[in-house]
Amino acid sequence: MRPWINRRVITTTAFVLAGAFAYINLDYSIAYSLGGKMVDRHEERLRGPEAFSDIPDNAERSEALFREMGKVIESPRCMNCHPKADSPTQREGRPHTPPVTRGVGGMGAEGLQCSTCHGEENVTFTNGEGSIPGHPAWHLAPATMAWQGSSLKGICEQLRDPERNGDRSLDELVEHNSEDTLVGWAWTPGVGREPAPGTQELFGALTRAWVDSGAVCPGTAG
Amino acid sequence: MTIEFELNGKAVTYSGDPDTPLLWALRDDFGLKGTKYGCGVAQCGACTVHVDGMNRRACVAPVSSMEGRSVTSIEGLTGAVAEAVQGAWVALNVPQCGYCQSGQIMSAIGLLGLIEDPSDADIDAAMAGNICRCVTYGRIRSAILQAAQKVKA
Amino acid sequence: MTSHLTRRSFLARAGTELVIAVVLPSLARAQAIRRMTPAEMREAPAAPSAFLRIGEDDSVTVISKHIEFGQGTFTGLAMLAAEELDADWSQMRVEAAPSEVTLYANLNMGMQGTGGSSAMANSYYQMRKAGAAARSMLVAAAAQEWNVQVKEILVERGVISHAASGRSSGFGAFATLAATMPLMLQPDLKDPETFRLIGTDLPRIDGDEKSTGKAVYSIDVERENMVQSAVLHPPVFGATLKQLDAAAADAIPGVLATVQLDRGVGVIAQTRFAAQRGVAALQADWDMSAAETRSSEEMFRTYAEATKTPGADTETRGLGAKGLEGTVRQVEAEYRFPFLAHAPMEPMGAVVDVQSEKAEFWMGSQLVTRDKTEIVKVLGMQPEQVDIHTMFAGGSFGRLGTPDAEFAAEVAAIGKAWGKGPVKHLWSRENDIRGGRYRPMSVHRLRGGIDEKGNVTAWDQVIAIQSFLKGTAFDGAVRNGVDRSAVEGARGVAYDIPNFHVGLHLMENGVTGNFWRSVGSSHTCFAVETFLDELFALGGVDPVQGRLSLISDEETRLRNVLERAADMADWSGVEGKPGRALGVAIVKCFRSYVAEIVEVSRGEDSLPKVHKVWCAVDCGVAINPDVIRAQMEGGIGFALGAAMYSEITIGAGGRPEQGNFDLFRSIRMSEMPEIEVSIVKSTADPTGVGEPGVPPIAPAVANAWRALTGKSIRTLPFSRGVMA
């Protein structure tokens, strides 16, 4: 259920734990205590486009690039707000609490908008046990762009389809993945959340390389 | 560093720790005790206030983020909607312990400011973030519906 | 002690308001110190000055010896006094009584305190007599002043009048003179048939201030030069502080001091934010040698094993468990109930001001006498040096009433350590959820059997649970290995089952337990009422008919509420509309009777979805029917939420796995069913309403679920039990 948690991280976390953190049960100490300091390790976990340059076949390389992009796309930081259902998930994919709903434009229900709780920046809880995410445009991806429950191949095909990718050309998709600051939140998710692997820059470069290599989806190359 | 914003219609300046949650600034610096602490992590809604007219959980809003904004706490409510909502709360004997009710009332007014005539589903969605451990939800729903009717009439 | 109170409480107010009558210390003391039976409560003499104050402005202030934490006590007590005083509702006010057991004891407890759904039950005569005595003194004063006959004077809706002379007046004008009139110790009380206020839906007396943010709770108390404190508790129950590094906390601007406490470390700071940050920055090392390190899974295994032997005998009828041998079909079931936090919306909080010669506390004090006793110990003071101002509390559900008054003691320790003026001590929500004093976890093993006609003829129930009363001031409830609070609702059940046994194993557990709304019945009612349905199903017996024929003859009120609920639900069996089923459960607790019937379907989340609840309650005279309806609605919602979603689980190593409302799930608006409440009209003395609505809802839902799906739920919460 939490494939990205490995024993190494737990050990490191335990080392960081002290004082009030000692209250937290194991599951939560993992979720709560991983901060930005872990980024170096996650960078290692996402390879850049050059790592795939030795794949001679264009389509195969394109596929491999997308699989690498998938490490980001399928991270909880991205998936949580691309739900098929009416409500997002949180943490490592469990139901969002309080039980919010999509509302108009993915901004939340009238009276309980995303902005009722989420401000423009992440805010660390006073108890030090985590944070609430923030971004000026914090909202849910539209239902047409839902990823939860889809295979990576399905998501890939969706990303190529302007009807289901927010009406973006492939070039615009590269720009979105490289520069959109809400996408970028995935790498600075605040205290208590593991960032998406790598960096947004790397993710953007992978997207560029994938598009340049024909934007082939996994399982479709020869 | 000082933070200037409007609070219940008056210009105020805050000069304490800018990371202080708005909740504690309201309660301990501005003496507005109607806004309550319930969870500190935006799970219960007891601290709900209006920021630029929209519902906001004061426990996770640093006072620094209020710069230039307009904040209304339960003490600063005015207008027909607020009057109708609070009137319905009293008429239907909604409060029990009463501790969450400032937040419930603020959320309800925030909802009615956006949807004049809410359905049950609208109420469910808007009020999902406000916990009442006395479980007065049935009466809260009735009071919102009654207030909406009153405002419309 | 009493004269001290008289001076303090009454002279202090003399500037603005006049107090009617004088205290009768000996009588007041005599009626206060011990538990009374309902008959003794009826006979106890009037003491109006302890409970009523009449102002020159005609206001009548009722002094409430009970805390108001949502249950409507202030409204109820004011109604009792106003009824006999013939006051107008608009002139009534209520304030909390000072901590003074000689005047303000709960007659049901023999100490000053609120609990056991006893506020109205123990005040019914006391407050009415106070009102009636005060009324007679006002009338006597008016008669003297107007020089007319007492019997010619009429009092109606706060107006004293004399028809023949055309004179009339409010109460205030006669307050001073009335105070000199003789006090009738046994004033005439109204015939309940003539009640004008009792029995009506008067608006809650605290409704306005609680709808405007003006009600003052402990957390809202403001004192000059007050500082703020927060606390770090050990992560595991029973762990103690080994070593503390407070350097990081001390470095936070505004942090003033750290205080070592019996349980953890307090941080005193200039602001709440600094105090909380200070706690988060403490680096504590814990001594785990006395800690409870078992997980709840391990505890459950031990408890389950224990229930395989009979345990201490709490009740045996007929052949007891041996009666099973004479039955034709049997069922055995093991039930598991989790620890439950109370999670009142207002986390534990208080303001304390310890000075050299006296100390003041502003807190939601539920068991005032217990709180004061522990405070006095911590401070090394005499009781008369300590004042507790009981504030509105943002809920309790039992949390504020701990037998050892651990929170009051912690507050006193903080106040004493600071010693420089007032301190506001406030727990975080995490302190609360992880802080223990839970509804104890338990395992019940039930074995039952039916005869060839389907009659339930044998019943054996063995319960494994800790006692949170043993070794406390409430130790009296524990005798011969039986803690009555742990088996209430199972022992003495109102069904005529010829062979019957309830056994009890009191388990050791370092995770602290406490009263939780409806106490023993919060789990026993579930086990009894669902297991009974299983036996009925075995014999092809309808759950309503089966109960009606099994309820003992003398329990007519219990039978009556069941029939009432069945009528309301139009009961003709468990089948409901397509995709829905009905379930029923009943309870007798705190001398009240409640039956609940629910309509349930399978929800989108595969959990029971409750559409409708029909609730019939008999609580004697319904003082304020709307408050009673609200308590039934709230009790049902509170218990339904707990049954559906709530549990405290102890993880490996002994740490509670929940810390806030994200994981300690509470019921929310969209999950609330429609509830219809019917109150049985009665002239019997009033009984409890705060708790009795709680027990039946969960078993009723589980019974409906089994009717709908064929599956029993024997592990709570349902979010766990349905999947099990």
CSV table of C-alpha atoms in Angstrom, one decimal, chain C residues 122-420:
chain,number,residue,atom,x,y,z
C,122,ASN,CA,-31.8,14.6,42.3
C,123,SER,CA,-33.0,18.2,41.9
C,124,TYR,CA,-36.6,17.7,41.1
C,125,TYR,CA,-37.9,18.3,44.6
C,126,GLN,CA,-34.9,20.4,45.8
C,127,MET,CA,-35.3,23.1,43.2
C,128,ARG,CA,-39.1,23.1,43.3
C,129,LYS,CA,-39.0,23.5,47.1
C,130,ALA,CA,-36.5,26.3,46.8
C,131,GLY,CA,-38.9,28.0,44.4
C,132,ALA,CA,-42.0,27.4,46.5
C,133,ALA,CA,-40.3,28.5,49.7
C,134,ALA,CA,-39.1,31.7,48.0
C,135,ARG,CA,-42.6,32.3,46.6
C,136,SER,CA,-44.2,32.0,50.0
C,137,MET,CA,-41.7,34.5,51.4
C,138,LEU,CA,-42.4,37.0,48.6
C,139,VAL,CA,-46.1,36.6,49.2
C,140,ALA,CA,-45.6,37.1,52.9
C,141,ALA,CA,-43.6,40.2,52.3
C,142,ALA,CA,-46.2,41.6,49.9
C,143,ALA,CA,-49.0,40.8,52.4
C,144,GLN,CA,-47.2,42.7,55.1
C,145,GLU,CA,-46.4,45.7,52.9
C,146,TRP,CA,-49.9,46.0,51.5
C,147,ASN,CA,-51.5,45.0,54.7
C,148,VAL,CA,-53.6,42.3,53.1
C,149,GLN,CA,-54.2,38.6,53.6
C,150,VAL,CA,-51.7,36.2,52.2
C,151,LYS,CA,-54.4,34.1,50.7
C,152,GLU,CA,-55.7,37.0,48.7
C,153,ILE,CA,-52.4,37.4,46.9
C,154,LEU,CA,-51.8,36.0,43.5
C,155,VAL,CA,-48.5,35.3,41.8
C,156,GLU,CA,-48.5,34.8,38.1
C,157,ARG,CA,-45.7,35.0,35.5
C,158,GLY,CA,-43.5,37.0,37.8
C,159,VAL,CA,-46.1,39.4,39.0
C,160,ILE,CA,-47.4,39.6,42.6
C,161,SER,CA,-50.9,41.1,42.7
C,162,HIS,CA,-53.8,41.8,45.0
C,163,ALA,CA,-57.0,42.0,43.0
C,164,ALA,CA,-59.2,43.7,45.6
C,165,SER,CA,-56.8,46.7,46.1
C,166,GLY,CA,-55.6,46.6,42.5
C,167,ARG,CA,-52.0,46.5,43.6
C,168,SER,CA,-49.3,44.6,41.8
C,169,SER,CA,-45.5,44.4,41.8
C,170,GLY,CA,-42.6,42.5,40.4
C,171,PHE,CA,-40.5,40.3,42.7
C,172,GLY,CA,-37.6,42.7,43.1
C,173,ALA,CA,-39.5,45.3,45.1
C,174,PHE,CA,-40.1,42.7,47.9
C,175,ALA,CA,-36.8,40.9,47.8
C,176,THR,CA,-35.3,42.6,50.9
C,177,LEU,CA,-38.4,42.3,53.0
C,178,ALA,CA,-39.0,38.7,51.8
C,179,ALA,CA,-35.5,37.8,53.1
C,180,THR,CA,-36.8,38.5,56.7
C,181,MET,CA,-39.9,36.3,56.4
C,182,PRO,CA,-40.0,32.8,57.8
C,183,LEU,CA,-38.7,30.1,55.7
C,184,MET,CA,-41.1,27.2,55.1
C,185,LEU,CA,-39.0,24.0,55.2
C,186,GLN,CA,-41.8,22.0,53.6
C,187,PRO,CA,-43.6,24.4,51.3
C,188,ASP,CA,-46.6,23.1,49.4
C,189,LEU,CA,-45.7,21.9,45.9
C,190,LYS,CA,-47.9,22.1,42.9
C,191,ASP,CA,-49.8,19.1,41.6
C,192,PRO,CA,-48.0,18.1,38.4
C,193,GLU,CA,-51.3,18.4,36.6
C,194,THR,CA,-51.2,22.2,37.2
C,195,PHE,CA,-47.6,22.7,36.0
C,196,ARG,CA,-47.4,25.8,33.7
C,197,LEU,CA,-43.8,25.7,32.7
C,198,ILE,CA,-42.7,22.1,33.4
C,199,GLY,CA,-43.6,20.0,30.4
C,200,THR,CA,-43.3,22.8,27.9
C,201,ASP,CA,-40.7,23.4,25.2
C,202,LEU,CA,-39.2,26.6,26.7
C,203,PRO,CA,-36.1,27.8,24.8
C,204,ARG,CA,-32.8,26.8,26.3
C,205,ILE,CA,-31.7,29.5,28.8
C,206,ASP,CA,-28.2,29.4,27.3
C,207,GLY,CA,-29.3,29.3,23.6
C,208,ASP,CA,-28.7,32.9,22.9
C,209,GLU,CA,-25.2,33.2,24.3
C,210,LYS,CA,-24.3,29.9,22.6
C,211,SER,CA,-25.5,31.2,19.2
C,212,THR,CA,-23.5,34.5,19.4
C,213,GLY,CA,-20.1,33.3,20.7
C,214,LYS,CA,-20.7,35.0,24.0
C,215,ALA,CA,-20.9,31.9,26.3
C,216,VAL,CA,-17.7,31.7,28.4
C,217,TYR,CA,-15.9,28.4,28.6
C,218,SER,CA,-12.8,27.7,30.6
C,219,ILE,CA,-10.7,28.4,27.5
C,220,ASP,CA,-12.2,31.8,27.3
C,221,VAL,CA,-11.5,33.0,30.9
C,222,GLU,CA,-9.3,36.1,30.9
C,223,ARG,CA,-7.3,37.3,33.9
C,224,GLU,CA,-4.9,40.1,34.3
C,225,ASN,CA,-1.2,39.1,33.8
C,226,MET,CA,-2.2,35.6,32.8
C,227,VAL,CA,0.3,33.3,31.1
C,228,GLN,CA,-0.4,30.2,29.0
C,229,SER,CA,0.7,26.7,29.5
C,230,ALA,CA,0.7,23.5,27.5
C,231,VAL,CA,1.8,20.0,28.3
C,232,LEU,CA,3.8,17.1,26.9
C,233,HIS,CA,2.5,13.7,28.2
C,234,PRO,CA,4.4,10.5,28.0
C,235,PRO,CA,3.9,8.7,24.7
C,236,VAL,CA,3.0,5.4,26.5
C,237,PHE,CA,0.8,5.0,29.5
C,238,GLY,CA,2.8,4.6,32.7
C,239,ALA,CA,6.0,5.9,31.2
C,240,THR,CA,7.8,8.5,33.3
C,241,LEU,CA,10.2,11.2,32.5
C,242,LYS,CA,13.8,10.0,32.5
C,243,GLN,CA,15.6,13.0,31.1
C,244,LEU,CA,14.6,16.2,29.6
C,245,ASP,CA,16.4,18.5,27.2
C,246,ALA,CA,14.4,21.7,27.2
C,247,ALA,CA,17.1,23.9,25.5
C,248,ALA,CA,15.2,24.1,22.2
C,249,ALA,CA,12.0,25.0,24.0
C,250,ASP,CA,13.7,27.6,26.2
C,251,ALA,CA,15.0,29.2,23.0
C,252,ILE,CA,11.6,29.9,21.7
C,253,PRO,CA,10.7,33.6,22.3
C,254,GLY,CA,7.9,33.8,24.9
C,255,VAL,CA,8.7,30.5,26.6
C,256,LEU,CA,9.0,31.3,30.4
C,257,ALA,CA,9.4,28.0,32.1
C,258,THR,CA,9.2,24.3,31.9
C,259,VAL,CA,7.6,22.4,34.8
C,260,GLN,CA,8.1,18.7,35.5
C,261,LEU,CA,4.7,17.1,36.4
C,262,ASP,CA,3.7,13.7,37.7
C,263,ARG,CA,2.8,12.9,34.1
C,264,GLY,CA,5.0,14.7,31.7
C,265,VAL,CA,6.2,18.2,31.3
C,266,GLY,CA,4.4,21.6,31.3
C,267,VAL,CA,5.6,24.6,29.3
C,268,ILE,CA,4.6,28.0,30.5
C,269,ALA,CA,4.8,30.8,28.0
C,270,GLN,CA,3.5,34.3,27.3
C,271,THR,CA,1.4,33.2,24.4
C,272,ARG,CA,-0.5,30.0,23.5
C,273,PHE,CA,1.5,29.7,20.3
C,274,ALA,CA,4.8,29.9,22.2
C,275,ALA,CA,3.6,27.3,24.8
C,276,GLN,CA,2.5,24.9,22.0
C,277,ARG,CA,5.7,25.4,20.1
C,278,GLY,CA,7.6,24.9,23.3
C,279,VAL,CA,6.0,21.5,23.9
C,280,ALA,CA,6.8,20.5,20.3
C,281,ALA,CA,10.4,21.4,20.9
C,282,LEU,CA,10.9,19.4,24.1
C,283,GLN,CA,13.3,16.5,23.8
C,284,ALA,CA,12.2,14.0,26.4
C,285,ASP,CA,13.6,10.6,27.2
C,286,TRP,CA,11.1,8.3,28.9
C,287,ASP,CA,11.6,5.6,31.5
C,288,MET,CA,9.5,2.7,30.2
C,289,SER,CA,10.0,0.3,33.1
C,290,ALA,CA,6.4,0.7,34.4
C,291,ALA,CA,4.8,1.4,31.1
C,292,GLU,CA,1.9,-0.5,29.5
C,293,THR,CA,3.6,-1.6,26.3
C,294,ARG,CA,1.0,-4.1,25.0
C,295,SER,CA,-0.8,-3.4,21.8
C,296,SER,CA,-4.6,-3.5,21.8
C,297,GLU,CA,-4.4,-6.7,19.7
C,298,GLU,CA,-2.3,-8.4,22.4
C,299,MET,CA,-4.8,-7.1,25.1
C,300,PHE,CA,-7.7,-8.4,23.1
C,301,ARG,CA,-6.1,-11.9,22.9
C,302,THR,CA,-5.6,-11.9,26.7
C,303,TYR,CA,-9.1,-10.7,27.4
C,304,ALA,CA,-10.7,-13.2,25.0
C,305,GLU,CA,-8.8,-16.1,26.7
C,306,ALA,CA,-10.0,-14.9,30.1
C,307,THR,CA,-13.7,-15.0,29.0
C,308,LYS,CA,-13.3,-18.8,28.5
C,309,THR,CA,-13.6,-19.2,32.3
C,310,PRO,CA,-16.7,-18.1,34.3
C,311,GLY,CA,-15.0,-15.3,36.3
C,312,ALA,CA,-16.5,-13.6,39.3
C,313,ASP,CA,-20.2,-14.3,39.7
C,314,THR,CA,-22.2,-11.1,39.3
C,315,GLU,CA,-25.6,-12.8,38.9
C,316,THR,CA,-26.9,-16.3,38.6
C,317,ARG,CA,-30.5,-17.3,38.0
C,318,GLY,CA,-31.7,-20.9,37.9
C,319,LEU,CA,-29.0,-23.3,36.8
C,320,GLY,CA,-26.8,-20.5,35.5
C,321,ALA,CA,-24.6,-21.5,32.6
C,322,LYS,CA,-25.4,-25.1,33.3
C,323,GLY,CA,-28.9,-24.4,31.9
C,324,LEU,CA,-27.4,-24.5,28.4
C,325,GLU,CA,-27.3,-28.3,28.7
C,326,GLY,CA,-31.1,-28.4,28.6
C,327,THR,CA,-31.4,-26.4,25.4
C,328,VAL,CA,-32.0,-27.7,22.0
C,329,ARG,CA,-30.0,-25.2,20.0
C,330,GLN,CA,-27.2,-22.9,21.1
C,331,VAL,CA,-25.2,-20.0,19.9
C,332,GLU,CA,-21.8,-18.8,21.1
C,333,ALA,CA,-20.4,-15.4,20.2
C,334,GLU,CA,-17.3,-13.4,21.1
C,335,TYR,CA,-17.7,-9.6,21.1
C,336,ARG,CA,-14.9,-7.0,21.0
C,337,PHE,CA,-15.3,-3.4,22.0
C,338,PRO,CA,-12.5,-0.9,21.6
C,339,PHE,CA,-11.2,1.8,23.7
C,340,LEU,CA,-13.1,5.0,22.9
C,341,ALA,CA,-12.0,8.6,23.6
C,342,HIS,CA,-14.7,11.1,24.6
C,343,ALA,CA,-13.2,13.9,22.5
C,344,PRO,CA,-15.4,16.7,23.7
C,345,MET,CA,-15.1,19.7,21.4
C,346,GLU,CA,-13.5,21.7,24.1
C,347,PRO,CA,-10.2,20.1,25.0
C,348,MET,CA,-9.3,19.9,28.7
C,349,GLY,CA,-8.6,23.4,29.9
C,350,ALA,CA,-8.6,25.6,33.0
C,351,VAL,CA,-7.3,28.8,34.4
C,352,VAL,CA,-5.6,28.6,37.8
C,353,ASP,CA,-4.4,31.3,40.1
C,354,VAL,CA,-2.4,30.1,43.1
C,355,GLN,CA,-1.6,32.7,45.7
C,356,SER,CA,-0.1,32.3,49.1
C,357,GLU,CA,-3.3,32.1,51.0
C,358,LYS,CA,-5.8,31.0,48.4
C,359,ALA,CA,-6.2,29.5,45.0
C,360,GLU,CA,-8.8,30.0,42.4
C,361,PHE,CA,-9.7,27.7,39.5
C,362,TRP,CA,-11.9,28.3,36.5
C,363,MET,CA,-12.7,25.0,34.9
C,364,GLY,CA,-15.3,22.6,33.7
C,365,SER,CA,-15.5,20.8,37.0
C,366,GLN,CA,-17.8,17.8,36.8
C,367,LEU,CA,-16.9,16.0,40.0
C,368,VAL,CA,-16.3,19.2,42.0
C,369,THR,CA,-15.7,17.5,45.3
C,370,ARG,CA,-13.1,15.1,43.7
C,371,ASP,CA,-11.4,18.0,41.9
C,372,LYS,CA,-11.2,20.0,45.1
C,373,THR,CA,-9.9,17.1,47.2
C,374,GLU,CA,-7.0,16.5,44.8
C,375,ILE,CA,-6.3,20.2,44.3
C,376,VAL,CA,-6.1,20.6,48.1
C,377,LYS,CA,-3.6,17.8,48.3
C,378,VAL,CA,-1.4,19.2,45.6
C,379,LEU,CA,-1.4,22.7,47.0
C,380,GLY,CA,-1.2,21.8,50.7
C,381,MET,CA,-4.1,24.1,51.4
C,382,GLN,CA,-7.4,23.8,53.3
C,383,PRO,CA,-10.6,23.3,51.3
C,384,GLU,CA,-11.9,26.7,52.2
C,385,GLN,CA,-8.8,28.3,50.6
C,386,VAL,CA,-9.7,26.9,47.2
C,387,ASP,CA,-12.5,28.2,45.0
C,388,ILE,CA,-13.5,26.4,41.9
C,389,HIS,CA,-15.6,28.5,39.4
C,390,THR,CA,-17.4,26.0,37.3
C,391,MET,CA,-17.5,27.2,33.7
C,392,PHE,CA,-19.6,26.1,30.8
C,393,ALA,CA,-17.9,23.0,29.3
C,394,GLY,CA,-17.7,22.2,25.7
C,395,GLY,CA,-19.0,18.7,26.2
C,396,SER,CA,-17.7,16.0,28.4
C,397,PHE,CA,-19.5,12.7,27.8
C,398,GLY,CA,-17.7,11.6,31.0
C,399,ARG,CA,-14.3,12.9,30.2
C,400,LEU,CA,-14.4,15.7,32.8
C,401,GLY,CA,-15.4,13.4,35.6
C,402,THR,CA,-12.4,11.3,36.5
C,403,PRO,CA,-12.4,9.6,39.8
C,404,ASP,CA,-8.8,10.6,40.6
C,405,ALA,CA,-9.3,14.2,39.2
C,406,GLU,CA,-6.0,13.9,37.4
C,407,PHE,CA,-6.6,17.0,35.3
C,408,ALA,CA,-7.4,19.2,38.3
C,409,ALA,CA,-4.3,17.9,39.9
C,410,GLU,CA,-2.2,18.7,36.8
C,411,VAL,CA,-3.6,22.2,36.7
C,412,ALA,CA,-2.9,22.7,40.4
C,413,ALA,CA,0.7,21.6,39.9
C,414,ILE,CA,1.2,24.0,37.0
C,415,GLY,CA,-0.4,26.9,39.0
C,416,LYS,CA,1.7,26.1,42.0
C,417,ALA,CA,4.9,25.9,40.1
C,418,TRP,CA,4.3,29.2,38.4
C,419,GLY,CA,3.1,30.9,41.5
C,420,LYS,CA,3.2,34.3,40.0
